[in-house]
């Protein structure tokens, strides 16, 4: 899953906070081009089951989540589904 934030700083803060809780590994990555055509945003990459926890943590530390996507392989291609509601 990819949680898109507004800046690399926000993504790094969220990733550190998620990992501090100790349940999930979080990595800061460039948002995949399919999700960010201009290619200049950053995301926190997590396991899908970490979404609710990461969403709660982001709210607690004041980070706005722009979008959240799960990634699946369909017919051999990466497909992203918006789960941010």
Coordinates of N, CA and C in Angstrom, one line a residue:
X1 N 0.8 -1.2 0.0 CA 0.0 0.0 0.0 C 0.9 1.2 0.0
X2 N 0.4 2.3 -0.6 CA 1.0 3.6 -0.6 C 0.2 4.6 0.0
X3 N 0.7 5.4 1.0 CA 0.0 6.5 1.6 C 0.7 7.7 1.1
X4 N 0.0 8.5 0.3 CA 0.6 9.7 -0.3 C 0.5 10.9 0.7
X5 N 1.6 11.6 1.0 CA 1.6 12.7 1.8 C 2.0 14.0 1.0
X6 N 2.1 15.1 1.7 CA 2.3 16.4 1.0 C 3.8 16.7 0.8
X7 N 4.7 16.0 1.5 CA 6.1 16.3 1.4 C 6.9 15.1 1.8
X8 N 8.2 15.1 1.5 CA 9.1 14.1 1.9 C 9.2 14.1 3.5
X9 N 9.2 15.3 4.0 CA 9.3 15.5 5.5 C 8.1 14.8 6.2
X10 N 6.9 15.1 5.7 CA 5.7 14.4 6.2 C 5.8 12.9 6.1
X11 N 6.2 12.4 5.0 CA 6.3 11.0 4.8 C 7.3 10.4 5.7
X12 N 8.4 11.1 5.9 CA 9.4 10.5 6.9 C 8.9 10.5 8.3
X13 N 8.2 11.6 8.7 CA 7.7 11.7 10.1 C 6.7 10.6 10.3
X14 N 5.8 10.3 9.3 CA 4.8 9.3 9.4 C 5.4 7.9 9.5
X15 N 6.4 7.7 8.6 CA 7.1 6.3 8.6 C 7.7 6.1 9.9
X16 N 8.4 7.1 10.5 CA 9.1 6.9 11.8 C 8.1 6.6 12.9
X17 N 7.0 7.3 12.8 CA 6.0 7.2 13.9 C 5.3 5.8 13.8
X18 N 5.1 5.3 12.6 CA 4.5 4.0 12.4 C 5.5 2.9 13.0
X19 N 6.7 3.0 12.6 CA 7.7 2.1 13.0 C 7.9 2.1 14.5
X20 N 7.8 3.3 15.1 CA 8.0 3.5 16.6 C 6.9 2.6 17.3
X21 N 5.8 2.5 16.8 CA 4.7 1.6 17.4 C 5.1 0.2 17.4
X22 N 6.1 -0.2 16.5 CA 6.6 -1.5 16.5 C 5.9 -2.6 15.8
X23 N 4.8 -2.4 15.2 CA 4.0 -3.5 14.6 C 4.4 -3.6 13.1
X24 N 4.7 -2.5 12.4 CA 4.9 -2.5 11.0 C 6.2 -1.8 10.5
X25 N 6.7 -2.3 9.4 CA 7.9 -1.7 8.8 C 7.3 -0.6 7.8
X26 N 7.8 0.5 7.7 CA 7.4 1.6 6.8 C 8.6 2.1 6.1
X27 N 8.4 2.4 4.8 CA 9.5 2.9 3.9 C 9.0 4.1 3.2
X28 N 9.8 5.1 3.0 CA 9.5 6.3 2.2 C 10.0 6.1 0.8
X29 N 9.1 6.3 -0.1 CA 9.4 6.0 -1.5 C 8.8 7.1 -2.4
X30 N 9.3 7.3 -3.6 CA 8.7 8.2 -4.6 C 7.3 7.5 -4.9
X31 N 6.3 8.3 -5.0 CA 5.0 7.8 -5.4 C 5.1 7.2 -6.8
X32 N 4.6 6.0 -7.0 CA 4.6 5.5 -8.4 C 4.0 6.4 -9.4
X33 N 4.7 6.4 -10.6 CA 4.3 7.4 -11.7 C 2.8 7.2 -12.0
X34 N 2.2 6.0 -11.9 CA 0.8 5.8 -12.2 C -0.1 6.6 -11.3
X35 N 0.4 6.9 -10.1 CA -0.4 7.6 -9.1 C -0.1 9.1 -9.1
X36 N 1.1 9.5 -9.6 CA 1.5 10.9 -9.5 C 2.2 11.2 -10.8
X37 N 1.4 11.6 -11.8 CA 2.0 11.9 -13.2 C 3.2 12.8 -13.2
X38 N 3.2 13.8 -12.3 CA 4.3 14.7 -12.3 C 5.5 14.1 -11.6
X39 N 5.3 13.0 -10.9 CA 6.5 12.3 -10.3 C 7.2 13.0 -9.2
X40 N 6.5 13.9 -8.5 CA 7.3 14.7 -7.5 C 6.7 14.5 -6.1
X41 N 5.9 13.5 -5.8 CA 5.4 13.3 -4.5 C 6.0 12.1 -3.8
X42 N 5.9 12.0 -2.5 CA 6.4 10.9 -1.8 C 5.3 10.2 -1.0
X43 N 5.5 8.9 -0.8 CA 4.6 8.1 -0.1 C 5.3 7.2 0.9
X44 N 4.4 6.8 1.8 CA 4.9 5.8 2.8 C 4.4 4.5 2.3
X45 N 5.3 3.5 2.1 CA 4.9 2.2 1.7 C 4.8 1.3 2.9
X46 N 3.7 0.6 3.0 CA 3.4 -0.3 4.1 C 2.6 -1.5 3.6
X47 N 2.5 -2.5 4.5 CA 1.6 -3.6 4.3 C 0.2 -3.1 4.3
X48 N -0.7 -3.7 3.6 CA -2.1 -3.2 3.5 C -2.8 -3.2 4.9
X49 N -2.4 -4.2 5.7 CA -3.1 -4.3 7.0 C -2.7 -3.2 8.0
X50 N -1.7 -2.4 7.6 CA -1.2 -1.3 8.5 C -2.0 0.0 8.3
X51 N -2.9 0.0 7.3 CA -3.6 1.3 6.9 C -4.3 2.0 8.1
X52 N -5.1 1.2 8.8 CA -5.9 1.9 9.9 C -5.0 2.4 11.0
X53 N -3.9 1.7 11.3 CA -3.0 2.2 12.3 C -2.2 3.4 11.8
X54 N -1.8 3.4 10.5 CA -1.1 4.6 10.0 C -2.0 5.8 9.9
X55 N -3.3 5.6 9.5 CA -4.2 6.7 9.4 C -4.4 7.3 10.8
X56 N -4.5 6.5 11.8 CA -4.7 7.0 13.2 C -3.5 7.8 13.6
X57 N -2.3 7.2 13.4 CA -1.0 7.9 13.7 C -0.9 9.2 13.0
X58 N -1.2 9.2 11.7 CA -1.1 10.5 11.0 C -2.0 11.6 11.6
X59 N -3.2 11.2 12.0 CA -4.1 12.1 12.6 C -3.5 12.6 13.9
X60 N -3.0 11.7 14.7 CA -2.4 12.1 16.0 C -1.3 13.1 15.9
X61 N -0.5 12.9 14.9 CA 0.7 13.8 14.7 C 0.5 14.9 13.7
X62 N -0.7 15.1 13.2 CA -1.0 16.2 12.4 C -0.6 16.1 11.0
X63 N -0.5 14.9 10.4 CA -0.1 14.8 9.0 C -1.3 14.5 8.2
X64 N -1.5 15.3 7.1 CA -2.6 15.1 6.2 C -2.3 14.0 5.2
X65 N -3.1 13.0 5.1 CA -3.0 11.9 4.0 C -3.7 12.4 2.8
X66 N -3.0 12.6 1.7 CA -3.7 13.0 0.5 C -4.5 11.9 -0.1
X67 N -3.9 10.7 -0.3 CA -4.5 9.6 -0.8 C -3.9 8.3 -0.3
X68 N -4.6 7.2 -0.4 CA -4.0 5.9 0.0 C -4.4 4.9 -1.0
X69 N -3.5 4.0 -1.5 CA -3.8 3.1 -2.5 C -3.2 1.7 -2.1
X70 N -4.0 0.7 -2.5 CA -3.5 -0.7 -2.4 C -3.0 -1.0 -3.8
X71 N -2.1 -2.0 -3.8 CA -1.5 -2.4 -5.1 C -1.7 -3.9 -5.3
X72 N -2.2 -4.2 -6.4 CA -2.5 -5.6 -6.8 C -1.9 -5.9 -8.2
X73 N -1.7 -7.2 -8.4 CA -1.3 -7.6 -9.7 C -2.5 -8.2 -10.4
X74 N -2.9 -7.6 -11.6 CA -4.0 -8.1 -12.3 C -3.6 -8.3 -13.7
X75 N -3.7 -9.6 -14.2 CA -3.3 -9.9 -15.6 C -1.8 -9.5 -15.8
X76 N -1.0 -9.7 -14.8 CA 0.4 -9.5 -14.9 C 0.8 -8.0 -14.8
X77 N -0.1 -7.1 -14.5 CA 0.2 -5.7 -14.4 C -0.1 -5.1 -13.0
X78 N 0.6 -4.1 -12.6 CA 0.3 -3.5 -11.4 C -0.9 -2.6 -11.5
X79 N -1.9 -2.8 -10.6 CA -3.1 -2.0 -10.6 C -3.2 -1.4 -9.2
X80 N -3.6 -0.1 -9.1 CA -3.8 0.6 -7.9 C -5.2 0.9 -7.6
X81 N -5.6 0.7 -6.4 CA -7.0 1.0 -6.0 C -7.0 2.1 -4.9
X82 N -7.8 3.1 -5.1 CA -7.8 4.2 -4.1 C -8.7 3.7 -2.9
X83 N -8.1 3.7 -1.7 CA -8.9 3.3 -0.5 C -9.1 4.4 0.4
X84 N -8.7 5.6 0.0 CA -8.8 6.7 1.0 C -10.2 7.3 1.2
X85 N -11.1 6.8 0.4 CA -12.5 7.2 0.6 C -12.8 8.5 0.3

